[in-house]
Amino acid sequence: MLSERSSVDIHALKRQGMTISEIARRAHHDRKTIRAYLNGERVTGRRERAAPDSFVDYVTARLIEDPHLWAATLLDELRPLGFEGSYPTLTRQIRARGLRPACTACAHVTKRANAIIEHPPGEETQFDWLELPDPPGHWGFPTKKAFLLVGSLAHSGVWRGVISPSMDIPHLLAAMTTLLALLGGVTRVWRFDRMRTVLDPVTGDLTSMFAGFAKHHGVQPVVCRPRSGNRKGVVEKNNHTAAQRWWRTLPDELTLEQAQASVEVFARGQDERPRRRRGRRPRGRCSPRSGCVRCRRSCSR
């Protein structure tokens, strides 16, 4: 939406002979927006309603089914259906129309105290399991749960995931081997929570099998202190994203191999998303497929 002052400015620039693209760059607006105001298709001071009523029933049904469904997940589902609005437009329409049911259980939840921890490039990879409930029966898993081992680069936030039928030590080491190949190498530190396959709960020392695996790769395993899960917040946030935006929308008819390929495609699509750091503007990330082993997993440009 343009103000009256902005409308006057773009019309003046148009009279000076500037192109739509140049005006859009100077006004910091999309070319389609500038063209619409110059052609009289939109009125200043009035926001265009960009959420057609045809999508209201779908959004309402999905939010009744799952009140905690992310708006970003909804946007992923609406794009193939022809929705052309932006993410802010979708969230604004959900609020204005009151489409999301109130959750009494969440009304009393408060935010946990947190702090931003700086991670040097190439320093740390964080690992964590994500439980995936009710996987398709034709996957042949022994229980009604699947598991996704997520590895996240602490500096850049780039992550990959590997689906596994179990969280035991053989499956952990196999999944980590695949993850290291997907991430393109190893960092100096691996960070875990206090999972039994990594830390012996009786002795408080690393398990022998995992210690041998770490020695082979020449890394330093670090286990979070009790009740300090926020220390590996990068991987926990990526777990949340994978659960909300990938697992909730995964078709049941996919095979295990297709599901693994799907999570890899989804994770790669997250590589270039801007991430805001304290005191800095959000910037894109390098692709893990380019650059040196250290930089391609942690470069902030």
PDB file of C-alpha atoms in Angstrom:
ATOM      1  CA  MET A   1       0.000   0.000   0.000  1.00  0.00           C
ATOM      2  CA  LEU A   2       1.357   3.414  -0.971  1.00  0.00           C
ATOM      3  CA  SER A   3       0.784   6.662   0.857  1.00  0.00           C
ATOM      4  CA  GLU A   4      -0.284   9.841  -0.904  1.00  0.00           C
ATOM      5  CA  ARG A   5       3.277  11.186  -0.703  1.00  0.00           C
ATOM      6  CA  SER A   6       4.701   8.016  -2.263  1.00  0.00           C
ATOM      7  CA  SER A   7       2.062   8.145  -4.996  1.00  0.00           C
ATOM      8  CA  VAL A   8       3.052  11.718  -5.849  1.00  0.00           C
ATOM      9  CA  ASP A   9       6.721  10.732  -5.941  1.00  0.00           C
ATOM     10  CA  ILE A  10       6.278   7.793  -8.325  1.00  0.00           C
ATOM     11  CA  HIS A  11       4.099   9.826 -10.683  1.00  0.00           C
ATOM     12  CA  ALA A  12       6.771  12.553 -10.718  1.00  0.00           C
ATOM     13  CA  LEU A  13       9.477   9.997 -11.473  1.00  0.00           C
ATOM     14  CA  LYS A  14       7.337   8.577 -14.279  1.00  0.00           C
ATOM     15  CA  ARG A  15       6.990  12.039 -15.813  1.00  0.00           C
ATOM     16  CA  GLN A  16      10.771  12.336 -15.725  1.00  0.00           C
ATOM     17  CA  GLY A  17      10.967   9.357 -18.049  1.00  0.00           C
ATOM     18  CA  MET A  18      12.073   6.669 -15.610  1.00  0.00           C
ATOM     19  CA  THR A  19      11.137   3.048 -16.216  1.00  0.00           C
ATOM     20  CA  ILE A  20       8.912   0.997 -13.928  1.00  0.00           C
ATOM     21  CA  SER A  21      11.914  -1.026 -12.761  1.00  0.00           C
ATOM     22  CA  GLU A  22      13.908   2.083 -11.829  1.00  0.00           C
ATOM     23  CA  ILE A  23      10.958   3.593  -9.978  1.00  0.00           C
ATOM     24  CA  ALA A  24      10.408   0.336  -8.113  1.00  0.00           C
ATOM     25  CA  ARG A  25      14.054   0.255  -7.001  1.00  0.00           C
ATOM     26  CA  ARG A  26      13.920   3.841  -5.769  1.00  0.00           C
ATOM     27  CA  ALA A  27      10.569   3.434  -4.016  1.00  0.00           C
ATOM     28  CA  HIS A  28      11.478   0.006  -2.557  1.00  0.00           C
ATOM     29  CA  HIS A  29       8.277  -1.579  -3.888  1.00  0.00           C
ATOM     30  CA  ASP A  30       7.471  -4.378  -6.293  1.00  0.00           C
ATOM     31  CA  ARG A  31       7.169  -3.472  -9.991  1.00  0.00           C
ATOM     32  CA  LYS A  32       3.624  -4.805 -10.130  1.00  0.00           C
ATOM     33  CA  THR A  33       2.637  -2.509  -7.267  1.00  0.00           C
ATOM     34  CA  ILE A  34       4.171   0.547  -8.944  1.00  0.00           C
ATOM     35  CA  ARG A  35       2.541  -0.279 -12.274  1.00  0.00           C
ATOM     36  CA  ALA A  36      -0.871  -0.728 -10.634  1.00  0.00           C
ATOM     37  CA  TYR A  37      -0.742   2.705  -8.968  1.00  0.00           C
ATOM     38  CA  LEU A  38       0.522   4.435 -12.105  1.00  0.00           C
ATOM     39  CA  ASN A  39      -2.266   2.857 -14.172  1.00  0.00           C
ATOM     40  CA  GLY A  40      -4.908   3.822 -11.632  1.00  0.00           C
ATOM     41  CA  GLU A  41      -5.717   0.201 -10.770  1.00  0.00           C
ATOM     42  CA  ARG A  42      -5.144   0.793  -7.053  1.00  0.00           C
ATOM     43  CA  VAL A  43      -6.086   3.658  -4.740  1.00  0.00           C
ATOM     44  CA  THR A  44      -3.614   5.226  -2.321  1.00  0.00           C
ATOM     45  CA  GLY A  45      -4.269   4.667   1.358  1.00  0.00           C
ATOM     46  CA  ARG A  46      -6.385   1.605   0.709  1.00  0.00           C
ATOM     47  CA  ARG A  47      -4.920  -1.878   1.078  1.00  0.00           C
ATOM     48  CA  GLU A  48      -5.866  -4.334  -1.614  1.00  0.00           C
ATOM     49  CA  ARG A  49      -7.581  -7.454  -0.315  1.00  0.00           C
ATOM     50  CA  ALA A  50      -5.275 -10.143  -1.659  1.00  0.00           C
ATOM     51  CA  ALA A  51      -6.861 -13.179   0.017  1.00  0.00           C
ATOM     52  CA  PRO A  52      -9.725 -14.406  -2.160  1.00  0.00           C
ATOM     53  CA  ASP A  53     -12.720 -15.789  -0.306  1.00  0.00           C
ATOM     54  CA  SER A  54     -12.275 -19.080  -2.152  1.00  0.00           C
ATOM     55  CA  PHE A  55      -9.400 -19.962   0.207  1.00  0.00           C
ATOM     56  CA  VAL A  56     -11.227 -19.148   3.439  1.00  0.00           C
ATOM     57  CA  ASP A  57     -12.999 -22.511   3.666  1.00  0.00           C
ATOM     58  CA  TYR A  58      -9.755 -24.427   3.139  1.00  0.00           C
ATOM     59  CA  VAL A  59      -7.830 -22.395   5.730  1.00  0.00           C
ATOM     60  CA  THR A  60     -10.700 -22.665   8.220  1.00  0.00           C
ATOM     61  CA  ALA A  61     -10.877 -26.451   7.830  1.00  0.00           C
ATOM     62  CA  ARG A  62      -7.115 -26.878   8.242  1.00  0.00           C
ATOM     63  CA  LEU A  63      -6.984 -24.703  11.370  1.00  0.00           C
ATOM     64  CA  ILE A  64      -9.952 -26.487  12.938  1.00  0.00           C
ATOM     65  CA  GLU A  65      -8.172 -29.770  12.265  1.00  0.00           C
ATOM     66  CA  ASP A  66      -4.925 -28.445  13.750  1.00  0.00           C
ATOM     67  CA  PRO A  67      -5.092 -25.099  15.600  1.00  0.00           C
ATOM     68  CA  HIS A  68      -1.280 -25.040  15.941  1.00  0.00           C
ATOM     69  CA  LEU A  69      -0.599 -25.317  12.213  1.00  0.00           C
ATOM     70  CA  TRP A  70       1.960 -22.741  11.121  1.00  0.00           C
ATOM     71  CA  ALA A  71       0.872 -20.053   8.693  1.00  0.00           C
ATOM     72  CA  ALA A  72       4.053 -20.822   6.735  1.00  0.00           C
ATOM     73  CA  THR A  73       2.832 -24.409   6.308  1.00  0.00           C
ATOM     74  CA  LEU A  74      -0.541 -23.127   5.142  1.00  0.00           C
ATOM     75  CA  LEU A  75       1.198 -20.897   2.623  1.00  0.00           C
ATOM     76  CA  ASP A  76       3.121 -23.909   1.282  1.00  0.00           C
ATOM     77  CA  GLU A  77      -0.199 -25.714   0.782  1.00  0.00           C
ATOM     78  CA  LEU A  78      -2.008 -22.721  -0.749  1.00  0.00           C
ATOM     79  CA  ARG A  79       0.615 -21.903  -3.369  1.00  0.00           C
ATOM     80  CA  PRO A  80      -0.191 -24.911  -5.604  1.00  0.00           C
ATOM     81  CA  LEU A  81      -3.896 -24.031  -5.250  1.00  0.00           C
ATOM     82  CA  GLY A  82      -3.347 -20.614  -6.815  1.00  0.00           C
ATOM     83  CA  PHE A  83      -2.932 -18.338  -3.805  1.00  0.00           C
ATOM     84  CA  GLU A  84      -0.769 -15.367  -4.857  1.00  0.00           C
ATOM     85  CA  GLY A  85      -0.719 -13.376  -1.622  1.00  0.00           C
ATOM     86  CA  SER A  86       2.325 -12.974   0.602  1.00  0.00           C
ATOM     87  CA  TYR A  87       2.956 -14.454   4.042  1.00  0.00           C
ATOM     88  CA  PRO A  88       2.037 -11.167   5.828  1.00  0.00           C
ATOM     89  CA  THR A  89      -1.175 -11.039   3.807  1.00  0.00           C
ATOM     90  CA  LEU A  90      -2.108 -14.565   4.855  1.00  0.00           C
ATOM     91  CA  THR A  91      -1.414 -13.974   8.555  1.00  0.00           C
ATOM     92  CA  ARG A  92      -3.255 -10.659   8.477  1.00  0.00           C
ATOM     93  CA  GLN A  93      -6.333 -12.281   6.928  1.00  0.00           C
ATOM     94  CA  ILE A  94      -6.255 -15.128   9.463  1.00  0.00           C
ATOM     95  CA  ARG A  95      -6.231 -12.596  12.302  1.00  0.00           C
ATOM     96  CA  ALA A  96      -8.809 -10.258  10.757  1.00  0.00           C
ATOM     97  CA  ARG A  97     -11.267 -13.076  10.031  1.00  0.00           C
ATOM     98  CA  GLY A  98     -10.611 -14.896  13.326  1.00  0.00           C
ATOM     99  CA  LEU A  99      -9.935 -18.190  11.535  1.00  0.00           C
ATOM    100  CA  ARG A 100      -7.566 -19.739  14.090  1.00  0.00           C
ATOM    101  CA  PRO A 101      -9.403 -21.335  17.043  1.00  0.00           C
ATOM    102  CA  ALA A 102      -8.217 -20.301  20.490  1.00  0.00           C
ATOM    103  CA  CYS A 103      -6.125 -22.879  22.354  1.00  0.00           C
ATOM    104  CA  THR A 104      -6.702 -22.711  26.104  1.00  0.00           C
ATOM    105  CA  ALA A 105      -3.674 -24.911  26.803  1.00  0.00           C
ATOM    106  CA  CYS A 106      -1.354 -22.403  25.114  1.00  0.00           C
ATOM    107  CA  ALA A 107      -2.877 -19.319  26.702  1.00  0.00           C
ATOM    108  CA  HIS A 108      -0.846 -19.711  29.900  1.00  0.00           C
ATOM    109  CA  VAL A 109       2.486 -20.603  28.302  1.00  0.00           C
ATOM    110  CA  THR A 110       5.200 -18.011  28.775  1.00  0.00           C
ATOM    111  CA  LYS A 111       8.437 -17.602  26.866  1.00  0.00           C
ATOM    112  CA  ARG A 112      11.544 -19.178  28.268  1.00  0.00           C
ATOM    113  CA  ALA A 113      14.505 -16.965  29.005  1.00  0.00           C
ATOM    114  CA  ASN A 114      17.073 -17.171  26.243  1.00  0.00           C
ATOM    115  CA  ALA A 115      20.240 -15.544  25.018  1.00  0.00           C
ATOM    116  CA  ILE A 116      21.931 -15.358  21.617  1.00  0.00           C
ATOM    117  CA  ILE A 117      25.084 -17.492  21.510  1.00  0.00           C
ATOM    118  CA  GLU A 118      27.676 -16.658  18.881  1.00  0.00           C
ATOM    119  CA  HIS A 119      29.054 -19.649  16.951  1.00  0.00           C
ATOM    120  CA  PRO A 120      32.233 -19.200  14.861  1.00  0.00           C
ATOM    121  CA  PRO A 121      32.190 -20.611  11.304  1.00  0.00           C
ATOM    122  CA  GLY A 122      33.067 -24.289  11.146  1.00  0.00           C
ATOM    123  CA  GLU A 123      32.990 -24.664  14.926  1.00  0.00           C
ATOM    124  CA  GLU A 124      29.909 -26.698  15.860  1.00  0.00           C
ATOM    125  CA  THR A 125      27.273 -29.088  14.511  1.00  0.00           C
ATOM    126  CA  GLN A 126      24.237 -29.795  16.674  1.00  0.00           C
ATOM    127  CA  PHE A 127      22.436 -33.160  16.486  1.00  0.00           C
ATOM    128  CA  ASP A 128      19.027 -34.131  17.806  1.00  0.00           C
ATOM    129  CA  TRP A 129      16.293 -36.686  17.171  1.00  0.00           C
ATOM    130  CA  LEU A 130      12.837 -35.633  16.041  1.00  0.00           C
ATOM    131  CA  GLU A 131      10.011 -38.086  16.722  1.00  0.00           C
ATOM    132  CA  LEU A 132       7.665 -38.561  13.747  1.00  0.00           C
ATOM    133  CA  PRO A 133       4.323 -40.040  14.856  1.00  0.00           C
ATOM    134  CA  ASP A 134       2.234 -42.428  12.748  1.00  0.00           C
ATOM    135  CA  PRO A 135       4.500 -43.122   9.752  1.00  0.00           C
ATOM    136  CA  PRO A 136       2.902 -44.968   6.792  1.00  0.00           C
ATOM    137  CA  GLY A 137       2.484 -48.667   7.507  1.00  0.00           C
ATOM    138  CA  HIS A 138       4.099 -49.723   4.234  1.00  0.00           C
ATOM    139  CA  TRP A 139       7.442 -48.333   5.465  1.00  0.00           C
ATOM    140  CA  GLY A 140       7.684 -51.487   7.566  1.00  0.00           C
ATOM    141  CA  PHE A 141       8.925 -49.850  10.761  1.00  0.00           C
ATOM    142  CA  PRO A 142       8.665 -51.979  13.944  1.00  0.00           C
ATOM    143  CA  THR A 143       6.702 -49.338  15.916  1.00  0.00           C
ATOM    144  CA  LYS A 144       4.172 -46.621  15.157  1.00  0.00           C
ATOM    145  CA  LYS A 145       6.926 -44.040  15.271  1.00  0.00           C
ATOM    146  CA  ALA A 146       9.629 -42.934  12.884  1.00  0.00           C
ATOM    147  CA  PHE A 147      12.598 -40.775  13.814  1.00  0.00           C
ATOM    148  CA  LEU A 148      14.461 -38.022  12.005  1.00  0.00           C
ATOM    149  CA  LEU A 149      18.046 -37.321  12.994  1.00  0.00           C
ATOM    150  CA  VAL A 150      18.664 -33.644  12.302  1.00  0.00           C
ATOM    151  CA  GLY A 151      22.138 -32.167  12.033  1.00  0.00           C
ATOM    152  CA  SER A 152      22.345 -28.354  12.109  1.00  0.00           C
ATOM    153  CA  LEU A 153      25.360 -26.117  11.565  1.00  0.00           C
ATOM    154  CA  ALA A 154      25.367 -23.757  14.516  1.00  0.00           C
ATOM    155  CA  HIS A 155      26.775 -20.739  12.647  1.00  0.00           C
ATOM    156  CA  SER A 156      24.700 -20.720   9.465  1.00  0.00           C
ATOM    157  CA  GLY A 157      21.651 -22.734  10.541  1.00  0.00           C
ATOM    158  CA  VAL A 158      21.953 -25.010   7.483  1.00  0.00           C
ATOM    159  CA  TRP A 159      20.539 -28.432   8.319  1.00  0.00           C
ATOM    160  CA  ARG A 160      19.887 -31.890   6.885  1.00  0.00           C
ATOM    161  CA  GLY A 161      17.847 -34.833   8.171  1.00  0.00           C
ATOM    162  CA  VAL A 162      17.899 -38.627   7.895  1.00  0.00           C
ATOM    163  CA  ILE A 163      14.848 -40.829   8.555  1.00  0.00           C
ATOM    164  CA  SER A 164      15.440 -43.827  10.804  1.00  0.00           C
ATOM    165  CA  PRO A 165      13.255 -46.580  12.307  1.00  0.00           C
ATOM    166  CA  SER A 166      15.045 -46.437  15.679  1.00  0.00           C
ATOM    167  CA  MET A 167      17.219 -44.240  17.882  1.00  0.00           C
ATOM    168  CA  ASP A 168      19.585 -47.009  19.022  1.00  0.00           C
ATOM    169  CA  ILE A 169      23.345 -46.683  18.590  1.00  0.00           C
ATOM    170  CA  PRO A 170      23.668 -48.565  15.250  1.00  0.00           C
ATOM    171  CA  HIS A 171      20.949 -46.433  13.661  1.00  0.00           C
ATOM    172  CA  LEU A 172      22.429 -43.266  15.210  1.00  0.00           C
ATOM    173  CA  LEU A 173      25.872 -43.919  13.735  1.00  0.00           C
ATOM    174  CA  ALA A 174      24.420 -44.886  10.351  1.00  0.00           C
ATOM    175  CA  ALA A 175      22.267 -41.753  10.243  1.00  0.00           C
ATOM    176  CA  MET A 176      25.197 -39.553  11.302  1.00  0.00           C
ATOM    177  CA  THR A 177      27.367 -41.001   8.545  1.00  0.00           C
ATOM    178  CA  THR A 178      24.724 -40.040   5.990  1.00  0.00           C
ATOM    179  CA  LEU A 179      24.281 -36.608   7.585  1.00  0.00           C
ATOM    180  CA  LEU A 180      27.988 -35.827   7.429  1.00  0.00           C
ATOM    181  CA  ALA A 181      27.966 -36.628   3.721  1.00  0.00           C
ATOM    182  CA  LEU A 182      24.908 -34.412   3.169  1.00  0.00           C
ATOM    183  CA  LEU A 183      26.513 -31.523   5.089  1.00  0.00           C
ATOM    184  CA  GLY A 184      29.778 -31.913   3.211  1.00  0.00           C
ATOM    185  CA  GLY A 185      32.197 -32.630   6.051  1.00  0.00           C
ATOM    186  CA  VAL A 186      32.731 -32.285   9.792  1.00  0.00           C
ATOM    187  CA  THR A 187      33.050 -29.365  12.186  1.00  0.00           C
ATOM    188  CA  ARG A 188      35.376 -29.276  15.166  1.00  0.00           C
ATOM    189  CA  VAL A 189      32.620 -29.923  17.737  1.00  0.00           C
ATOM    190  CA  TRP A 190      29.507 -32.128  17.777  1.00  0.00           C
ATOM    191  CA  ARG A 191      26.859 -31.121  20.319  1.00  0.00           C
ATOM    192  CA  PHE A 192      24.183 -33.490  21.686  1.00  0.00           C
ATOM    193  CA  ASP A 193      21.691 -33.598  24.492  1.00  0.00           C
ATOM    194  CA  ARG A 194      22.080 -36.310  27.109  1.00  0.00           C
ATOM    195  CA  MET A 195      20.910 -39.180  24.875  1.00  0.00           C
ATOM    196  CA  ARG A 196      21.749 -42.646  26.184  1.00  0.00           C
ATOM    197  CA  THR A 197      23.421 -43.705  22.942  1.00  0.00           C
ATOM    198  CA  VAL A 198      26.005 -40.929  23.379  1.00  0.00           C
ATOM    199  CA  LEU A 199      26.343 -40.576  27.158  1.00  0.00           C
ATOM    200  CA  ASP A 200      26.265 -43.497  29.571  1.00  0.00           C
ATOM    201  CA  PRO A 201      23.711 -42.501  32.262  1.00  0.00           C
ATOM    202  CA  VAL A 202      25.520 -44.542  34.932  1.00  0.00           C
ATOM    203  CA  THR A 203      29.142 -43.498  34.428  1.00  0.00           C
ATOM    204  CA  GLY A 204      28.466 -40.098  32.871  1.00  0.00           C
ATOM    205  CA  ASP A 205      31.064 -40.886  30.203  1.00  0.00           C
ATOM    206  CA  LEU A 206      30.716 -41.350  26.429  1.00  0.00           C
ATOM    207  CA  THR A 207      29.613 -44.794  25.330  1.00  0.00           C
ATOM    208  CA  SER A 208      32.407 -46.910  23.873  1.00  0.00           C
ATOM    209  CA  MET A 209      30.840 -47.263  20.407  1.00  0.00           C
ATOM    210  CA  PHE A 210      30.194 -43.559  20.059  1.00  0.00           C
ATOM    211  CA  ALA A 211      33.645 -42.671  21.407  1.00  0.00           C
ATOM    212  CA  GLY A 212      35.233 -44.817  18.701  1.00  0.00           C
ATOM    213  CA  PHE A 213      33.046 -43.132  16.061  1.00  0.00           C
ATOM    214  CA  ALA A 214      34.114 -39.682  17.274  1.00  0.00           C
ATOM    215  CA  LYS A 215      37.798 -40.665  17.312  1.00  0.00           C
ATOM    216  CA  HIS A 216      37.510 -41.878  13.725  1.00  0.00           C
ATOM    217  CA  HIS A 217      36.273 -38.445  12.606  1.00  0.00           C
ATOM    218  CA  GLY A 218      38.640 -36.481  14.838  1.00  0.00           C
ATOM    219  CA  VAL A 219      35.987 -34.327  16.493  1.00  0.00           C
ATOM    220  CA  GLN A 220      35.185 -33.265  20.044  1.00  0.00           C
ATOM    221  CA  PRO A 221      31.731 -34.436  21.263  1.00  0.00           C
ATOM    222  CA  VAL A 222      30.063 -32.054  23.718  1.00  0.00           C
ATOM    223  CA  VAL A 223      27.027 -33.058  25.767  1.00  0.00           C
ATOM    224  CA  CYS A 224      24.694 -30.382  27.096  1.00  0.00           C
ATOM    225  CA  ARG A 225      24.443 -29.995  30.843  1.00  0.00           C
ATOM    226  CA  PRO A 226      21.180 -31.160  32.463  1.00  0.00           C
ATOM    227  CA  ARG A 227      18.241 -28.824  31.923  1.00  0.00           C
ATOM    228  CA  SER A 228      20.118 -26.660  29.422  1.00  0.00           C
ATOM    229  CA  GLY A 229      18.416 -27.650  26.178  1.00  0.00           C
ATOM    230  CA  ASN A 230      18.493 -24.058  24.940  1.00  0.00           C
ATOM    231  CA  ARG A 231      22.239 -24.475  24.411  1.00  0.00           C
ATOM    232  CA  LYS A 232      21.459 -26.328  21.158  1.00  0.00           C
ATOM    233  CA  GLY A 233      18.638 -24.071  20.083  1.00  0.00           C
ATOM    234  CA  VAL A 234      19.645 -24.097  16.399  1.00  0.00           C
ATOM    235  CA  VAL A 235      18.817 -27.760  15.897  1.00  0.00           C
ATOM    236  CA  GLU A 236      15.719 -27.548  18.099  1.00  0.00           C
ATOM    237  CA  LYS A 237      14.345 -24.736  15.958  1.00  0.00           C
ATOM    238  CA  ASN A 238      15.053 -26.725  12.795  1.00  0.00           C
ATOM    239  CA  ASN A 239      13.321 -29.735  14.350  1.00  0.00           C
ATOM    240  CA  HIS A 240      10.269 -27.558  14.913  1.00  0.00           C
ATOM    241  CA  THR A 241      10.363 -26.372  11.310  1.00  0.00           C
ATOM    242  CA  ALA A 242      10.705 -29.914   9.959  1.00  0.00           C
ATOM    243  CA  ALA A 243       7.800 -31.143  12.084  1.00  0.00           C
ATOM    244  CA  GLN A 244       5.480 -28.285  11.163  1.00  0.00           C
ATOM    245  CA  ARG A 245       6.323 -27.649   7.529  1.00  0.00           C
ATOM    246  CA  TRP A 246       7.523 -31.029   6.250  1.00  0.00           C
ATOM    247  CA  TRP A 247       6.149 -33.927   8.289  1.00  0.00           C
ATOM    248  CA  ARG A 248       2.626 -32.537   8.704  1.00  0.00           C
ATOM    249  CA  THR A 249       2.229 -32.167   4.949  1.00  0.00           C
ATOM    250  CA  LEU A 250       4.029 -35.334   3.777  1.00  0.00           C
ATOM    251  CA  PRO A 251       1.706 -37.528   1.630  1.00  0.00           C
ATOM    252  CA  ASP A 252       1.093 -40.999   3.080  1.00  0.00           C
ATOM    253  CA  GLU A 253       1.587 -42.731  -0.265  1.00  0.00           C
ATOM    254  CA  LEU A 254       5.296 -41.846  -0.476  1.00  0.00           C
ATOM    255  CA  THR A 255       7.820 -44.626  -0.037  1.00  0.00           C
ATOM    256  CA  LEU A 256      10.584 -44.352   2.553  1.00  0.00           C
ATOM    257  CA  GLU A 257      13.096 -43.470  -0.170  1.00  0.00           C
ATOM    258  CA  GLN A 258      10.791 -40.788  -1.563  1.00  0.00           C
ATOM    259  CA  ALA A 259      10.238 -39.355   1.918  1.00  0.00           C
ATOM    260  CA  GLN A 260      14.003 -39.168   2.492  1.00  0.00           C
ATOM    261  CA  ALA A 261      14.431 -37.371  -0.823  1.00  0.00           C
ATOM    262  CA  SER A 262      11.580 -35.052   0.160  1.00  0.00           C
ATOM    263  CA  VAL A 263      13.173 -33.976   3.441  1.00  0.00           C
ATOM    264  CA  GLU A 264      16.482 -33.359   1.685  1.00  0.00           C
ATOM    265  CA  VAL A 265      14.776 -31.127  -0.895  1.00  0.00           C
ATOM    266  CA  PHE A 266      12.917 -29.276   1.865  1.00  0.00           C
ATOM    267  CA  ALA A 267      16.097 -28.751   3.896  1.00  0.00           C
ATOM    268  CA  ARG A 268      17.993 -27.447   0.861  1.00  0.00           C
ATOM    269  CA  GLY A 269      15.168 -24.999   0.264  1.00  0.00           C
ATOM    270  CA  GLN A 270      15.819 -23.571   3.747  1.00  0.00           C
ATOM    271  CA  ASP A 271      19.514 -22.865   3.072  1.00  0.00           C
ATOM    272  CA  GLU A 272      19.039 -19.433   1.512  1.00  0.00           C
ATOM    273  CA  ARG A 273      16.410 -18.109   3.916  1.00  0.00           C
ATOM    274  CA  PRO A 274      17.524 -14.881   5.631  1.00  0.00           C
ATOM    275  CA  ARG A 275      18.362 -15.226   9.312  1.00  0.00           C
ATOM    276  CA  ARG A 276      18.506 -12.231  11.619  1.00  0.00           C
ATOM    277  CA  ARG A 277      21.466 -11.945  13.946  1.00  0.00           C
ATOM    278  CA  ARG A 278      21.831  -9.552  16.835  1.00  0.00           C
ATOM    279  CA  GLY A 279      22.745  -6.109  15.499  1.00  0.00           C
ATOM    280  CA  ARG A 280      22.817  -7.294  11.878  1.00  0.00           C
ATOM    281  CA  ARG A 281      20.436  -7.326   8.966  1.00  0.00           C
ATOM    282  CA  PRO A 282      19.291 -10.751   7.740  1.00  0.00           C
ATOM    283  CA  ARG A 283      21.417 -12.143   4.956  1.00  0.00           C
ATOM    284  CA  GLY A 284      21.326 -15.234   2.749  1.00  0.00           C
ATOM    285  CA  ARG A 285      23.567 -18.242   3.155  1.00  0.00           C
ATOM    286  CA  CYS A 286      26.017 -19.968   0.884  1.00  0.00           C
ATOM    287  CA  SER A 287      24.921 -23.271  -0.584  1.00  0.00           C
ATOM    288  CA  PRO A 288      26.592 -26.329   0.995  1.00  0.00           C
ATOM    289  CA  ARG A 289      27.496 -27.380  -2.550  1.00  0.00           C
ATOM    290  CA  SER A 290      29.943 -24.497  -3.047  1.00  0.00           C
ATOM    291  CA  GLY A 291      33.147 -23.356  -1.379  1.00  0.00           C
ATOM    292  CA  CYS A 292      35.550 -25.103   0.956  1.00  0.00           C
ATOM    293  CA  VAL A 293      34.553 -27.726   3.465  1.00  0.00           C
ATOM    294  CA  ARG A 294      34.645 -25.327   6.425  1.00  0.00           C
ATOM    295  CA  CYS A 295      33.063 -22.284   4.769  1.00  0.00           C
ATOM    296  CA  ARG A 296      30.335 -23.975   2.776  1.00  0.00           C
ATOM    297  CA  ARG A 297      28.709 -25.186   5.943  1.00  0.00           C
ATOM    298  CA  SER A 298      29.002 -22.000   7.906  1.00  0.00           C
ATOM    299  CA  CYS A 299      29.541 -18.982   5.658  1.00  0.00           C
ATOM    300  CA  SER A 300      27.151 -16.124   6.369  1.00  0.00           C
ATOM    301  CA  ARG A 301      27.277 -14.679   2.864  1.00  0.00           C
TER     302      ARG A 301
END
